[in-house]
Coordinates of C-alpha atoms in Angstrom, one line a residue:
X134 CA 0.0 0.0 0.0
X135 CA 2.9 2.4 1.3
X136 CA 5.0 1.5 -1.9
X137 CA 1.7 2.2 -4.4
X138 CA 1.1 5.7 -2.6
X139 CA 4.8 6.8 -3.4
X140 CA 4.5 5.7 -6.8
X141 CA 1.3 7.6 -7.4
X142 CA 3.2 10.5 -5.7
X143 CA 5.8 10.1 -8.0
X144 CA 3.6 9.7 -10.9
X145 CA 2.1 12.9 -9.8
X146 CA 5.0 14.6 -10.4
X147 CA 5.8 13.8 -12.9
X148 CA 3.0 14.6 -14.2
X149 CA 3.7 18.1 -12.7
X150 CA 6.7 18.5 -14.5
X151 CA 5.2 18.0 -18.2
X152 CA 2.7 20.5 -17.3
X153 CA 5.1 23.2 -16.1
X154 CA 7.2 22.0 -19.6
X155 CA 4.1 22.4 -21.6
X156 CA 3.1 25.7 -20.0
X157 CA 6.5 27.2 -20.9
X158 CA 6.8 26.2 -24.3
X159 CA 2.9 26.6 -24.8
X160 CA 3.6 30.3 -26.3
X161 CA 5.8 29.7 -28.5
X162 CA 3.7 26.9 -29.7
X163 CA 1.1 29.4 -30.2
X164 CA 2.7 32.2 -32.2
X165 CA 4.8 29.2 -34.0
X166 CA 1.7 27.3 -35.7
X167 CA -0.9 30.2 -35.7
X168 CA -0.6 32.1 -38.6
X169 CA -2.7 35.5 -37.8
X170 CA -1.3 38.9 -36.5
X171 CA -2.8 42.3 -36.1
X172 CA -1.0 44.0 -39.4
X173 CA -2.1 46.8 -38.8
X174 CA -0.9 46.9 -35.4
X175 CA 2.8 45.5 -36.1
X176 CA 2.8 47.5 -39.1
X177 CA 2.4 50.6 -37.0
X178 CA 5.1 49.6 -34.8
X179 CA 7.5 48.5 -37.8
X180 CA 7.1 52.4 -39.0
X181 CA 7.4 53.4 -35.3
X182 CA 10.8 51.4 -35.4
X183 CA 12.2 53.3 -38.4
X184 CA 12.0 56.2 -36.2
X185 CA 13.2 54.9 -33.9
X186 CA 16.6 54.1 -35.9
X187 CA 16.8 57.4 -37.2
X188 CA 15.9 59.5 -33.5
X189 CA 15.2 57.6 -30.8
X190 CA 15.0 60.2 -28.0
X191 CA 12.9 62.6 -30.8
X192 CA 10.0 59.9 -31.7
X193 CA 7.1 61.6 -30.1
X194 CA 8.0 64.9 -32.3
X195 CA 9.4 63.6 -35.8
X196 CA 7.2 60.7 -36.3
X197 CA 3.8 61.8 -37.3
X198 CA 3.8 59.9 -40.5
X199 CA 3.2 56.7 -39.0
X200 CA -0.2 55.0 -39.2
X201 CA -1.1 55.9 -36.0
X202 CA 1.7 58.4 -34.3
X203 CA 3.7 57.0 -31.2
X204 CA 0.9 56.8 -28.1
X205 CA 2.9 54.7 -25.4
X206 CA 5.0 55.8 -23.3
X207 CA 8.6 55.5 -22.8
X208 CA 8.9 51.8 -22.0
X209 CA 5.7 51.1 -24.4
X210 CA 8.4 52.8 -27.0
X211 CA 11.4 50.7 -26.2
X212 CA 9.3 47.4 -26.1
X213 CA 7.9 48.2 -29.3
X214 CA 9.9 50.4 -31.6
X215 CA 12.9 49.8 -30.0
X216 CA 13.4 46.2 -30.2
X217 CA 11.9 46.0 -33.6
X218 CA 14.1 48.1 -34.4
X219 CA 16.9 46.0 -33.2
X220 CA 15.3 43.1 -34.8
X221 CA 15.0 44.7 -38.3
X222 CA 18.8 45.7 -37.8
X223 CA 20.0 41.9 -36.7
X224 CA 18.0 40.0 -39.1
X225 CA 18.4 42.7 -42.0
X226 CA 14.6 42.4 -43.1
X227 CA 11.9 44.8 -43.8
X228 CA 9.7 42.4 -44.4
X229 CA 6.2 42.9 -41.9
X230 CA 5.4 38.9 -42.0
X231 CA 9.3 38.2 -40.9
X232 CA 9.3 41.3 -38.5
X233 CA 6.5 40.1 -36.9
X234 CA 7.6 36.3 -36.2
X235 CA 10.6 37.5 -34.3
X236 CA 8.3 39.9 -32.3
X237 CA 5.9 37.7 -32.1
X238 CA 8.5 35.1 -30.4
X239 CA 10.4 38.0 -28.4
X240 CA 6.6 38.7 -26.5
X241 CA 6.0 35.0 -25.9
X242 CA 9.0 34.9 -23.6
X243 CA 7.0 37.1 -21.8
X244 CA 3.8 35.1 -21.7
X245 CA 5.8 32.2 -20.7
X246 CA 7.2 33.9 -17.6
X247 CA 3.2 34.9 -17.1
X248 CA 3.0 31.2 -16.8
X249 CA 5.4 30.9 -14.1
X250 CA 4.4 34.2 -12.4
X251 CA 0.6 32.2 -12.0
X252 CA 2.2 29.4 -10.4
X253 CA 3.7 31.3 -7.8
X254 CA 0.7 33.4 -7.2
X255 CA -1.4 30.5 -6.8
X256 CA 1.0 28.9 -4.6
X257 CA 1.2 31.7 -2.4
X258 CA -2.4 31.7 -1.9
X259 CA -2.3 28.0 -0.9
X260 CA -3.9 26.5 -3.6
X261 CA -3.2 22.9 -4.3
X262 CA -2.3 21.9 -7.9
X263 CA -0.9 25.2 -8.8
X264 CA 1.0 24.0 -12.1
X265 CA -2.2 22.9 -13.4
X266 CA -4.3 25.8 -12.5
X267 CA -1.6 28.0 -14.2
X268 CA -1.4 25.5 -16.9
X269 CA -5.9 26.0 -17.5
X270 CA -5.4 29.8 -17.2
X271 CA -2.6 29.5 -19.8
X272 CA -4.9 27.4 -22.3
X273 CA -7.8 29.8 -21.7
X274 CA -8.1 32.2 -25.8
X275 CA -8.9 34.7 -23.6
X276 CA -5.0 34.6 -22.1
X277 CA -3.2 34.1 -25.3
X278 CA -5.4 35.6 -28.4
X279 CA -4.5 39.6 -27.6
X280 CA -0.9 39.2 -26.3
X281 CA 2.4 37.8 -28.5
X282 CA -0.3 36.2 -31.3
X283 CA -1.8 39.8 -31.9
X284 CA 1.5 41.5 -31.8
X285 CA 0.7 43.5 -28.7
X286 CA 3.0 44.6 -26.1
X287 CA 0.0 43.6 -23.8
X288 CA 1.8 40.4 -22.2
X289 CA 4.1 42.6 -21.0
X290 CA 2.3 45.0 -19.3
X291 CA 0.8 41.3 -18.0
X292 CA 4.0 40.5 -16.7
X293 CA 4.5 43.8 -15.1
X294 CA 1.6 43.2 -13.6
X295 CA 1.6 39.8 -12.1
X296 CA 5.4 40.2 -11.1
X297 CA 3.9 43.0 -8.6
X298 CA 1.5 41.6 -7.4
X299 CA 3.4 38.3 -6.8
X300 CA 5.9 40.7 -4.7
X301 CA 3.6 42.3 -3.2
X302 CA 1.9 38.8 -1.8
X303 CA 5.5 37.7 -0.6
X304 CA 6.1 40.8 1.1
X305 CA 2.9 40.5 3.4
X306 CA 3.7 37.0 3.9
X307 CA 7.2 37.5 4.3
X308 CA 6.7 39.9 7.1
X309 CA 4.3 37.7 9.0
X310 CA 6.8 35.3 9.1
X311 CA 9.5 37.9 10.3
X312 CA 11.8 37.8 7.7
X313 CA 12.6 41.4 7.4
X314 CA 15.0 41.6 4.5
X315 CA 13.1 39.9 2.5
X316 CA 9.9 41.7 2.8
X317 CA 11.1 44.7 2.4
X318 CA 12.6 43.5 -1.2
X319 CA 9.9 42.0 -2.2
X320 CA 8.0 45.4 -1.3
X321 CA 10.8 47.3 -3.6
X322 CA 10.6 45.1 -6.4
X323 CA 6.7 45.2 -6.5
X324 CA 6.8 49.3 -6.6
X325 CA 9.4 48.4 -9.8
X326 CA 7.5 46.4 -11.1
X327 CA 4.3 48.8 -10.5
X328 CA 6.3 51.6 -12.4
X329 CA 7.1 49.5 -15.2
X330 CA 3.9 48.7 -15.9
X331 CA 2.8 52.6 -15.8
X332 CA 5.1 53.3 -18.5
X333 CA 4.3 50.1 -20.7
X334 CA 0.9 50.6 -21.5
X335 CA -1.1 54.3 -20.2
X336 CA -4.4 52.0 -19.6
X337 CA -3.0 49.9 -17.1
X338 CA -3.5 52.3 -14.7
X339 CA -6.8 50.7 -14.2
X340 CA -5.1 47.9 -12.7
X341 CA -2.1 50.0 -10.9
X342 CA -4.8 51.6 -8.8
X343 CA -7.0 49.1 -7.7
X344 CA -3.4 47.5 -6.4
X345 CA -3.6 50.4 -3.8
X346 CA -5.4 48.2 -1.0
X347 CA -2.7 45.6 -1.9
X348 CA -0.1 48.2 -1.4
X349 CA -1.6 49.7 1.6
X350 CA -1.3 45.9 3.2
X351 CA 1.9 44.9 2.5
X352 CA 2.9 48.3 3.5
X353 CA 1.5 48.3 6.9
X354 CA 2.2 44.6 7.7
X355 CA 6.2 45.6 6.5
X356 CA 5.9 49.1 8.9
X357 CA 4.9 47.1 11.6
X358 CA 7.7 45.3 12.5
X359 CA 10.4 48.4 13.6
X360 CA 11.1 51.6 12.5
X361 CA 13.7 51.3 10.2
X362 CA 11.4 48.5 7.8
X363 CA 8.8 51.5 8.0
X364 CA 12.1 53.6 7.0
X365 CA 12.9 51.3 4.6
X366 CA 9.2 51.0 3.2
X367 CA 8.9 54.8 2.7
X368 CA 12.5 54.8 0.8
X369 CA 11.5 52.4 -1.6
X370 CA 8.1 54.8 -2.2
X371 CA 10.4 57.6 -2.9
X372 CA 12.9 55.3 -5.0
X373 CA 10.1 54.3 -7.1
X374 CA 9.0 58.0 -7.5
X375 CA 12.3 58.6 -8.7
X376 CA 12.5 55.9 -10.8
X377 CA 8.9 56.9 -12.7
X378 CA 10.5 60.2 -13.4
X379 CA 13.6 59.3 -14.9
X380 CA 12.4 56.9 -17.2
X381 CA 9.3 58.9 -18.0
X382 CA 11.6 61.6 -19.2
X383 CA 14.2 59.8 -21.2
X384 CA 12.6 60.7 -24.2
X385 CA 12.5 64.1 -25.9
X386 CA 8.4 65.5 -24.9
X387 CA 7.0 68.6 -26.4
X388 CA 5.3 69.7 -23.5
X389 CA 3.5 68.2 -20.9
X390 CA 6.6 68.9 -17.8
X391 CA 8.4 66.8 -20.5
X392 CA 6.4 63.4 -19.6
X393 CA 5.8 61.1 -22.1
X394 CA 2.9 59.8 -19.4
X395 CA 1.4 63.1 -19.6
X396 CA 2.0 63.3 -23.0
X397 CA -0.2 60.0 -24.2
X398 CA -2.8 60.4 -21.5
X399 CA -3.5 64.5 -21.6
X400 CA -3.2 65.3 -25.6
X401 CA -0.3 65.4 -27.6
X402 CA -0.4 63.8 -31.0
X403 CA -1.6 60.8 -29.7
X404 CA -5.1 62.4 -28.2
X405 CA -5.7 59.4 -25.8
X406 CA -7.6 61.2 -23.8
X407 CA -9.7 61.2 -26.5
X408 CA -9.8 58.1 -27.7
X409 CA -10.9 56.3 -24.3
X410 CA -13.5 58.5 -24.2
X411 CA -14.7 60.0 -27.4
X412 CA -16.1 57.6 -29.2
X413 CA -18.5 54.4 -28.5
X414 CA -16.3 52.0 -28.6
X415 CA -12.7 51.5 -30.1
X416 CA -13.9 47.9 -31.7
X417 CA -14.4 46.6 -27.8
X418 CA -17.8 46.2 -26.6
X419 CA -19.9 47.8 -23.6
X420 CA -23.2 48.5 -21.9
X421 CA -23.1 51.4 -25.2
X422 CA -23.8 48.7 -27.9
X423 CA -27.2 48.5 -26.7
X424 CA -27.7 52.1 -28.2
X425 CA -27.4 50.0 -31.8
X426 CA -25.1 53.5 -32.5
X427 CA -22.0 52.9 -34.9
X428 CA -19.4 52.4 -32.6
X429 CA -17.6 55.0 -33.7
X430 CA -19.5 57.6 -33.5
X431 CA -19.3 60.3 -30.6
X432 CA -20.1 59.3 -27.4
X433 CA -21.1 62.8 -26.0
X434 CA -24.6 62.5 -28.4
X435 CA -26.8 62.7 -26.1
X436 CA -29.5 59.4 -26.1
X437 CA -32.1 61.3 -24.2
X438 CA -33.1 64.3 -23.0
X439 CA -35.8 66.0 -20.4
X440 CA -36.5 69.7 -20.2
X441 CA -35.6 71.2 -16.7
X442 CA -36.3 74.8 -15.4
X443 CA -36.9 75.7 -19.3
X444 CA -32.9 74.1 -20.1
X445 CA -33.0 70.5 -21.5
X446 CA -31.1 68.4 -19.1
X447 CA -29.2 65.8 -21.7
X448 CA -27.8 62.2 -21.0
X449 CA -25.1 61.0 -22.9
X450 CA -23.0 57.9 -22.8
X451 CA -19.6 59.4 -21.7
X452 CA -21.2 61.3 -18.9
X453 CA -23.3 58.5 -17.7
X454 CA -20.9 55.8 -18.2
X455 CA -18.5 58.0 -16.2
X456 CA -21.2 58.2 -13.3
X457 CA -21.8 54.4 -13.5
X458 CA -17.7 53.8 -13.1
X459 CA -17.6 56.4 -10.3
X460 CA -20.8 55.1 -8.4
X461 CA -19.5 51.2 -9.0
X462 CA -15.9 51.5 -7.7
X463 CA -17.4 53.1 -4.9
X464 CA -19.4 50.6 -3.9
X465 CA -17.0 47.9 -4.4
X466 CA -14.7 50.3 -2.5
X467 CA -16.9 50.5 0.4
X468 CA -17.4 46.9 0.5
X469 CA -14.3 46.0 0.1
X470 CA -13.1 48.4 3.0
X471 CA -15.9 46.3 5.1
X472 CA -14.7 43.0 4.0
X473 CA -11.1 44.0 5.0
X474 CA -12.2 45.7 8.7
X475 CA -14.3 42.7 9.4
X476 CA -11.3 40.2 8.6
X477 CA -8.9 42.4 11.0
X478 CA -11.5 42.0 13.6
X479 CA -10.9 37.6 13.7
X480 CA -7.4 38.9 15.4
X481 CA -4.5 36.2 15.1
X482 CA -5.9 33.4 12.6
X483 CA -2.7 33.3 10.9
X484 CA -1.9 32.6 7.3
X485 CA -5.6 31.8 6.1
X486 CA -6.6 35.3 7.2
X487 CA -3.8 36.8 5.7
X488 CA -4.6 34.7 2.5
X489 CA -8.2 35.9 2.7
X490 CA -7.3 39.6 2.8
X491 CA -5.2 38.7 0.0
X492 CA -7.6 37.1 -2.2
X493 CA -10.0 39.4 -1.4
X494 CA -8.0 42.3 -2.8
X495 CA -7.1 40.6 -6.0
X496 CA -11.1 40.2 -6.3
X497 CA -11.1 44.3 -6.0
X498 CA -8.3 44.5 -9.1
X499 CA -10.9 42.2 -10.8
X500 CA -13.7 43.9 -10.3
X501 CA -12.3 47.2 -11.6
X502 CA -10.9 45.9 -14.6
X503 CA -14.4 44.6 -15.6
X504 CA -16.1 47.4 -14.4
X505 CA -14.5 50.0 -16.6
X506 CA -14.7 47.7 -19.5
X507 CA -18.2 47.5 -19.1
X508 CA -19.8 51.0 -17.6
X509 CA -17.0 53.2 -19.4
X510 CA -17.0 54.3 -23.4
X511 CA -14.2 54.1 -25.8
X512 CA -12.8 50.8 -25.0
X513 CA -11.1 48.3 -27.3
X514 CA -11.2 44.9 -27.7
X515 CA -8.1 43.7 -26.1
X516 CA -9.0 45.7 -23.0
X517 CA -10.0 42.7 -20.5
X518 CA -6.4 41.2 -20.8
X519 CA -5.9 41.6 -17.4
X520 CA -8.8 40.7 -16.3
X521 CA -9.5 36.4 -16.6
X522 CA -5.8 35.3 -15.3
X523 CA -6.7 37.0 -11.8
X524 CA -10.4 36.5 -12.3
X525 CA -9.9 32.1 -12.6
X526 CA -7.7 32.5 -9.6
X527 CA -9.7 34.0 -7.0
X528 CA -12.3 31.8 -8.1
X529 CA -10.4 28.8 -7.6
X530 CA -9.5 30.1 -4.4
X531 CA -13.5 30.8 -3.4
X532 CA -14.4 27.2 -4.6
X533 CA -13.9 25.0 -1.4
X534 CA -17.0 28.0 0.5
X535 CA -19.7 26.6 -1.5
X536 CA -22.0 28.9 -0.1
X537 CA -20.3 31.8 -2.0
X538 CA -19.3 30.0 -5.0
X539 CA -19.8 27.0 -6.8
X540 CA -18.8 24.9 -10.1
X541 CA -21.4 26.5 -12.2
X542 CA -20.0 29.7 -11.5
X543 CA -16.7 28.7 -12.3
X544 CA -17.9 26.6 -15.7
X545 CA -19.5 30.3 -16.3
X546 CA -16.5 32.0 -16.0
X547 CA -14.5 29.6 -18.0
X548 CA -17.2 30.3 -21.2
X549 CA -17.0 33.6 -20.6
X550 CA -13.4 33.1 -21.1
X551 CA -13.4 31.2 -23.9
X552 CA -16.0 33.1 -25.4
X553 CA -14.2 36.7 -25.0
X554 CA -11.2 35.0 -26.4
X555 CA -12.7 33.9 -30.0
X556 CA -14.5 37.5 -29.7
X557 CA -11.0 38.9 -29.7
X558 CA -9.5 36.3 -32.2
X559 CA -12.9 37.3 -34.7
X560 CA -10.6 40.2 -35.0
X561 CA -7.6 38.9 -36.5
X562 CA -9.6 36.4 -38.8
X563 CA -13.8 36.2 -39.3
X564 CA -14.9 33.2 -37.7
X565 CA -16.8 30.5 -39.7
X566 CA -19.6 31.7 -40.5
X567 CA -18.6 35.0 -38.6
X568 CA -19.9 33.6 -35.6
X569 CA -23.0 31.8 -35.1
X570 CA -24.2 35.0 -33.2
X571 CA -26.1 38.5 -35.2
X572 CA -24.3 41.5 -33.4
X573 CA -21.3 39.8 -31.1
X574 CA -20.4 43.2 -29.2
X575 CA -23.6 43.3 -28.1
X576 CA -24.2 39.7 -26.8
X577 CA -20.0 39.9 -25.4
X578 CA -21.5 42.7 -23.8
X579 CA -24.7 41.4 -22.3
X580 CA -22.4 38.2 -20.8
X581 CA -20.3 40.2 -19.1
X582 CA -22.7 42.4 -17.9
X583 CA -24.2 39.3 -16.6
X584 CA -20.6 38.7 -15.4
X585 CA -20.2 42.2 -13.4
X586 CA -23.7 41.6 -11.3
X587 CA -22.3 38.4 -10.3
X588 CA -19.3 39.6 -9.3
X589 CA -20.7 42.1 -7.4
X590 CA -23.0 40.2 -5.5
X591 CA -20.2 37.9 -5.0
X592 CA -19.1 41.1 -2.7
X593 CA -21.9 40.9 -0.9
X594 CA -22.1 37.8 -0.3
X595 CA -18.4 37.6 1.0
X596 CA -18.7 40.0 3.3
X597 CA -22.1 38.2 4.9
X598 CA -20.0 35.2 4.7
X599 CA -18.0 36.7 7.6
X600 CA -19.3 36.7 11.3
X601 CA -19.0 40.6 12.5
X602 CA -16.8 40.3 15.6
X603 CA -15.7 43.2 18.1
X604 CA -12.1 44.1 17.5
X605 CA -9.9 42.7 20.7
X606 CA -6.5 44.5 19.3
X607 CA -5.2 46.5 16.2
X608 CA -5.4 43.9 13.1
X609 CA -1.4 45.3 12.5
X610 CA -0.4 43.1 15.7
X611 CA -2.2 39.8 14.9

């Protein structure tokens, strides 16, 4: 009995390892055999590369012949032009179908530390079986269809992401465990990481904020042990502050206190301001498809209006989408806040509270992801990148409370998955038959509306989940 437990032990690792093998190379697999790019996209960044060769530092100013003129800021710029650039100079081709299967295969080196980033975030939260968990997020469309297989610099942005909130988990944990020095790392290189991902892609500050609880956490948990980790804490804020503004002004910016973050986000040539929220939709889909508008029209038209006081009072998607964002990441705000006071209140419960907390506050960077995909107007199609990697997580981790979430929520999510994944792939190449579905923004819209109620009253229900106890001492000290 003892000898065929071992061997199934052993069997399950390796088992293990030719998932973790498979999960690395998977990437590479999936740029390699997949014959579909965004051209238009690459193409865009081949011309921004040629810029690049001729004036790096003066891209923003002298390259306003490209398709679409340079909107990313600086590391967005050096991940894109820049190593196109270098890989038009090494391979000596000009050619958009070879340029892009070397940048194609340079991004899924990113996707494949993704991979491994999963595994340790999953770990970290105690899941069992964390390889193959990482492994199903991997194989998900929605995961890989808008990242190295479209051409987009958004798997890096992923990595950015995940890599800080990986630190971030090992610093709380880390300083429960009262390993100062490596806390306080871990709490440096998540702030990195955090201002990588600023300067990568000007969106994901979306996800950057709704890290802030997460931040706030590891910060106090770090702060409480002495006053030099609370020292050390602040110093890495202030390090990272410094870092942002270095790299943020590397390049040559016409205006804007010389930012390029200011630059793409508050006008320039690359008007993003504009384009998140001027129009309907930027080929993504939201609560505004129901309108049956052209998605690119304007999205201050107003869709109804009422006389008031002799003035006509007018509604109009931007404004009202704005209101909806404001009014839902309040409410999740607030509950989340109550969720997190009523957890500090159970005192010392050790490493499950902690990974509660922690869960909990990847549910929040969920939940605002979604929500401005949803609620807010000008959004593409790639937006939700960040969203099902975290989102299959902290549903795996909610699985064994059955009262708060159960297998046909998670089946749900998984077809949403899937389903937002062929949306975004319907891009690069029509779909047989163009989809079985009439309209597909509006019904990828409708399901995750569907999706952002049940999140939300996921919220709810997690906070009723947990007995409301009198605080005995300052959550800090448990």
């Amino acid at each position: 009995m003892l000898s065929q437990l071992q061997s199934l032990k052993f069997s399950f690792k390796q088992l293990n390892g030719i998932f973790l093998v498979f999960g690395m190379v998977l990437p590479f697999m999936i740029v390699s055999t997949i014959p579909l790019f965004h051209h238009k996209d690459v193409s865009t960044f081949s011309q921004w590369a040629d810029c690049w060769q001729r004036d790096s530092e003066h891209i923003y100013e002298n390259c306003k012949n490209a398709i679409f003129t340079p909107n990313y800021p600086y590391l967005g710029m050096a991940l894109s032009a820049g190593v196109i650039s270098e890989i038009k100079s090494f391979f000596r081709t000009n050619d958009i179908h070879s340029v892009a299967k070397y940048f194609r295969l340079f991004l899924a080196i990113f996707d494949a530390f993704n991979f491994l980033l999963l595994i340790g975030i999953a770990r970290s939260l105690g899941l069992k079986y964390s390889v193959p968990i990482a492994l199903l997020v991997a194989l998900l469309p929605s995961t890989w269809s808008g990242g190295a297989l479209w051409g987009q610099i958004d798997g890096i942005s992923q990595f950015f992401l995940l890599a800080a909130v990986f630190a971030l988990i090992s610093a709380v944990q880390t300083a429960g465990h009262g390993k100062k020095a490596a806390s306080t790392t871990c709490f440096a290189a998540a702030l990195v990481a955090l201002v990588g991902c600023l300067l990568t892609k000007q969106l994901t500050i979306f996800s950057v904020f709704a890290l802030i609880p997460l931040l706030i956490f590891s910060f106090a948990k770090i702060a409480a042990a002495s006053k030099i980790q609370r020292l050390t804490a602040l110093g890495s804020l202030i390090g990272a502050l410094g870092l942002f503004l270095v790299l943020d002004r590397r390049l040559s910016v016409p205006g804007y206190l010389g930012s390029s973050y200011l630059y793409v986000w508050l006008g320039g040539e690359s008007r993003q301001h504009e384009m998140i929220s001027g129009r309907i939709s930027g080929n993504g889909f939201n609560i505004w498809m129901f309108l049956e508008r052209d998605m690119m029209s304007a999205s201050n038209e107003p869709f109804y209006c009422h006389p008031i006081f002799e003035q006509s009072m007018c509604l109009t998607p931007r404004g009202v989408g704005r209101t909806l964002y404001f009014g839902y990441v309040s409410l999740i705000g607030y509950l989340f806040f109550l969720l997190s006071r009523r957890l500090h209140h159970f005192g010392d419960n050790g490493e499950k509270q902690t990974r509660f907390i922690l869960a909990a506050s990847i549910l929040f960077l969920v939940q605002i992801n979604l929500g401005f995909n949803v609620l807010l107007t000008g959004t593409h199609e790639r937006y939700l990148y960040h969203f099902y990697p975290f989102l299959m997580i902290v549903a795996i981790f909610y699985l064994p409370y059955r009262s708060l979430l159960n297998w046909r929520h998670f089946l749900f999510f998984i077809a949403c998955a899937i389903v937002y994944g062929m949306f975004v792939l319907s891009i690069l190449s029509p779909m047989p038959g163009d989809w079985p579905f009439s309209g597909k923004h509006r019904f990828v819209a409708a399901i995750h509306l569907i999706l952002l109620g049940i999140l939300t009253a996921f919220s709810v229900k997690l906070l009723k989940f947990l007995p409301n106890r009198q605080q005995t001492k300052p959550w800090w000290k448990s």
